[in-house]
Every structure is written in structure tokens, then in C-alpha cells.
Tab-separated table of C-alpha atoms in Angstrom:
chain	number	residue	atom	x	y	z
T	1	MET	CA	30.176	115.645	68.817
T	2	PRO	CA	30.583	116.172	72.336
T	3	GLU	CA	33.603	118.000	73.864
T	4	PRO	CA	35.054	116.311	77.193
T	5	THR	CA	34.502	116.825	79.958
T	6	VAL	CA	37.711	117.987	82.325
T	7	GLY	CA	37.893	115.011	84.356
T	8	GLU	CA	37.289	113.361	80.980
T	9	ALA	CA	40.887	114.572	79.550
T	10	THR	CA	42.988	114.758	82.840
T	11	ALA	CA	42.074	111.159	82.609
T	12	GLY	CA	43.956	110.381	79.706
T	13	ALA	CA	47.175	112.440	81.016
T	14	VAL	CA	46.665	110.233	83.785
T	15	THR	CA	47.204	107.760	81.784
T	16	THR	CA	50.275	108.301	80.119
T	17	ALA	CA	52.082	109.649	83.317
T	18	ASP	CA	50.925	105.940	85.671
T	19	ALA	CA	52.812	105.287	81.820
T	20	THR	CA	55.976	106.942	83.088
T	21	VAL	CA	56.265	106.260	86.503
T	22	GLY	CA	56.162	102.526	86.067
T	23	LEU	CA	58.732	102.640	83.328
T	24	ALA	CA	60.811	103.937	86.056
T	25	ALA	CA	59.324	101.916	88.296
T	26	ASP	CA	60.650	98.974	86.846
T	27	TYR	CA	63.885	100.225	86.040
T	28	PHE	CA	64.335	101.791	89.425
T	29	ARG	CA	63.642	97.609	90.485
T	30	SER	CA	65.742	96.257	87.952
T	31	TYR	CA	68.621	98.487	89.959
T	32	SER	CA	67.175	98.113	93.652
T	33	VAL	CA	67.399	94.251	92.658
T	34	VAL	CA	71.555	95.218	92.365
T	35	GLY	CA	71.660	96.651	94.896
T	36	LEU	CA	70.506	94.047	97.378
T	37	LEU	CA	72.271	91.730	96.449
T	38	ALA	CA	75.141	93.776	97.690
T	39	VAL	CA	74.059	94.244	100.313
T	40	VAL	CA	72.868	90.512	101.131
T	41	GLY	CA	76.698	90.837	100.093
T	42	VAL	CA	78.058	92.660	102.447
T	43	LEU	CA	76.259	91.820	104.924
T	44	PHE	CA	77.992	87.931	104.099
T	45	VAL	CA	81.303	89.198	104.954
T	46	ALA	CA	80.722	90.429	108.327
T	47	VAL	CA	79.294	88.143	110.048
T	48	ALA	CA	81.822	85.666	108.432
T	49	PHE	CA	84.702	87.967	110.056
T	50	GLY	CA	82.836	89.025	113.349
T	51	ALA	CA	82.064	84.747	113.532
T	52	GLY	CA	86.056	84.542	112.550
T	53	ARG	CA	86.565	86.903	116.021
T	54	LEU	CA	84.346	85.957	118.295
T	55	LEU	CA	85.196	82.623	117.745
T	56	ARG	CA	89.164	82.231	117.717
T	57	PRO	CA	91.837	81.732	120.107
T	58	VAL	CA	92.896	84.433	121.095
T	59	VAL	CA	96.467	83.856	123.367
T	60	PRO	CA	99.220	86.757	121.898
T	61	THR	CA	102.446	85.161	122.967
T	62	PRO	CA	105.511	86.687	122.341
T	63	GLU	CA	106.711	84.714	119.654
T	64	LYS	CA	102.904	85.373	117.808
T	65	LEU	CA	103.440	89.681	117.985
T	66	LEU	CA	107.490	88.296	116.789
T	67	THR	CA	107.243	89.958	112.672
T	68	TYR	CA	107.694	86.228	110.454
T	69	GLU	CA	108.978	86.728	106.855
T	70	CYS	CA	110.055	82.671	105.501
T	71	GLY	CA	110.222	81.025	108.298
T	72	VAL	CA	113.461	83.127	108.713
T	73	ASP	CA	113.555	84.876	112.362
T	74	PRO	CA	114.100	88.930	112.117
T	75	VAL	CA	118.132	89.425	112.557
T	76	GLY	CA	119.064	93.200	111.746
T	77	GLU	CA	116.759	96.287	111.593
T	78	GLY	CA	113.698	96.210	108.855
T	79	TRP	CA	114.879	99.029	106.485
T	80	ALA	CA	116.696	97.458	102.559
T	81	HIS	CA	118.245	98.868	99.922
T	82	THR	CA	116.372	96.792	96.675
T	83	GLN	CA	118.197	98.241	92.986
T	84	VAL	CA	115.953	99.348	90.668
T	85	ARG	CA	116.462	97.485	87.690
T	86	TYR	CA	115.226	95.119	88.834
T	87	TYR	CA	111.881	97.134	89.098
T	88	VAL	CA	112.872	97.881	85.267
T	89	TYR	CA	112.112	94.251	84.712
T	90	ALA	CA	109.259	93.851	86.241
T	91	PHE	CA	107.796	96.700	84.080
T	92	LEU	CA	109.055	95.528	80.672
T	93	TYR	CA	107.660	91.701	81.637
T	94	VAL	CA	103.897	94.076	82.871
T	95	ILE	CA	104.702	95.321	78.699
T	96	PHE	CA	105.313	91.571	77.606
T	97	ALA	CA	101.879	90.401	78.700
T	98	VAL	CA	99.932	93.125	77.727
T	99	ASP	CA	100.249	92.628	74.738
T	100	SER	CA	99.904	88.657	74.753
T	101	ILE	CA	96.800	89.422	76.510
T	102	PHE	CA	96.475	91.366	73.577
T	103	LEU	CA	97.155	88.948	71.158
T	104	PHE	CA	94.470	86.258	71.164
T	105	PRO	CA	91.827	87.984	71.254
T	106	TRP	CA	93.128	90.321	68.013
T	107	ALA	CA	94.187	86.619	66.290
T	108	THR	CA	90.041	85.278	67.490
T	109	VAL	CA	88.735	88.789	66.024
T	110	PHE	CA	91.070	88.814	62.301
T	111	ALA	CA	89.603	85.708	61.560
T	112	ASP	CA	86.406	86.944	61.614
T	113	PRO	CA	84.719	88.438	57.954
T	114	GLY	CA	85.041	92.217	57.584
T	115	TYR	CA	87.689	92.939	60.343
T	116	GLY	CA	91.343	92.253	59.022
T	117	ALA	CA	92.074	95.019	57.374
T	118	THR	CA	91.089	97.402	60.833
T	119	THR	CA	92.549	94.545	63.632
T	120	LEU	CA	95.704	94.708	60.967
T	121	VAL	CA	96.208	97.850	61.552
T	122	GLU	CA	94.760	98.416	64.728
T	123	MET	CA	97.600	95.509	66.142
T	124	PHE	CA	100.473	97.317	64.281
T	125	ILE	CA	99.619	99.927	65.805
T	126	PHE	CA	99.747	98.037	69.052
T	127	LEU	CA	103.297	97.393	67.892
T	128	GLY	CA	104.184	100.078	67.066
T	129	PHE	CA	104.156	101.614	70.475
T	130	LEU	CA	105.548	98.081	72.225
T	131	ALA	CA	108.617	98.970	69.837
T	132	VAL	CA	109.497	101.945	70.663
T	133	GLY	CA	108.637	101.006	74.581
T	134	LEU	CA	111.150	98.680	73.854
T	135	LEU	CA	113.620	100.303	71.821
T	136	TYR	CA	114.171	103.579	74.174
T	137	ALA	CA	114.943	100.221	77.081
T	138	TYR	CA	117.814	99.045	75.008
T	139	LYS	CA	118.773	102.628	74.528
T	140	LYS	CA	118.758	103.165	78.127
T	141	GLY	CA	120.781	100.279	78.659
T	142	VAL	CA	118.016	98.427	80.378
T	143	LEU	CA	118.130	95.348	78.483
T	144	SER	CA	122.015	94.174	79.024
T	145	TRP	CA	122.512	91.956	82.113
T	146	THR	CA	124.806	93.959	85.168
């Protein structure tokens, strides 16, 4: 049996290297499509803003440069005190909104076979965290309207 020459031995290695390069090229080609789409999106937004800037009329008047808030002319200074308790109510709302967002997908997965016990335990842990937060808010007196 004749031994392979140097050219024949490297031919097999080149084929393996070519396959590796081909896989890498396919891998980066799929990302190049995503990159090209991102560039087209950024260009679309830039062209839209540029066209708006070129086509809009620019006639600054004192009325247009005046601060506008809900149709009421501004009176006094722009600094106003806001009570912190309104933020606490907003945080409590966010807690219950997240709770409802988590409950609906949980209810659909709970019905699937094999997920019942696991998802039930997870939901009770989640509701326990919410209950601790609600108890803390109650103890701090946040839930009493004054």
C-alpha cells in the first residue's frame, strides 16, 4: 500500500478547515442579516427625522416658546412639592399589576400535565413574597387613607 504524499495529507486537512470556515461564515452571515436590518432601521429613523426638520416651518413666537402644561398658562414658579405617599400607592399598584401578569401564564401552565405540583409551589412562594410586602405596607400605615 503506497504512503500518502505530503500534498495528499494536507488536502484532507484543508477540507476540514474549509468546512470549519464555512460553518463560521454561515454563523456570521445570519448575524449580518440582523445587523443589516438594524442599520436599515436606524437609517429609516434618521431620514424621517431629517425630512421632518427640513420640511417643517420654523416661526418662533413668544407664545410658542412659552411653557405649555395641559392648556393652562403657567403661573408662579415651576417648583411644586409632591407628597411621597402617592409614590407608595404607585409602587403598591405595580406590585399587584406584576402579580396579575404572573398569574395568567401560571394558570395556563398549571393545567398542563406534569407541571401541577411544581407550579403550585412556585405560585405559593411568589404569593408569599407579595403577602410579606403587603403586610409590611400595612404595618407602616401606608394602606390607611388620610
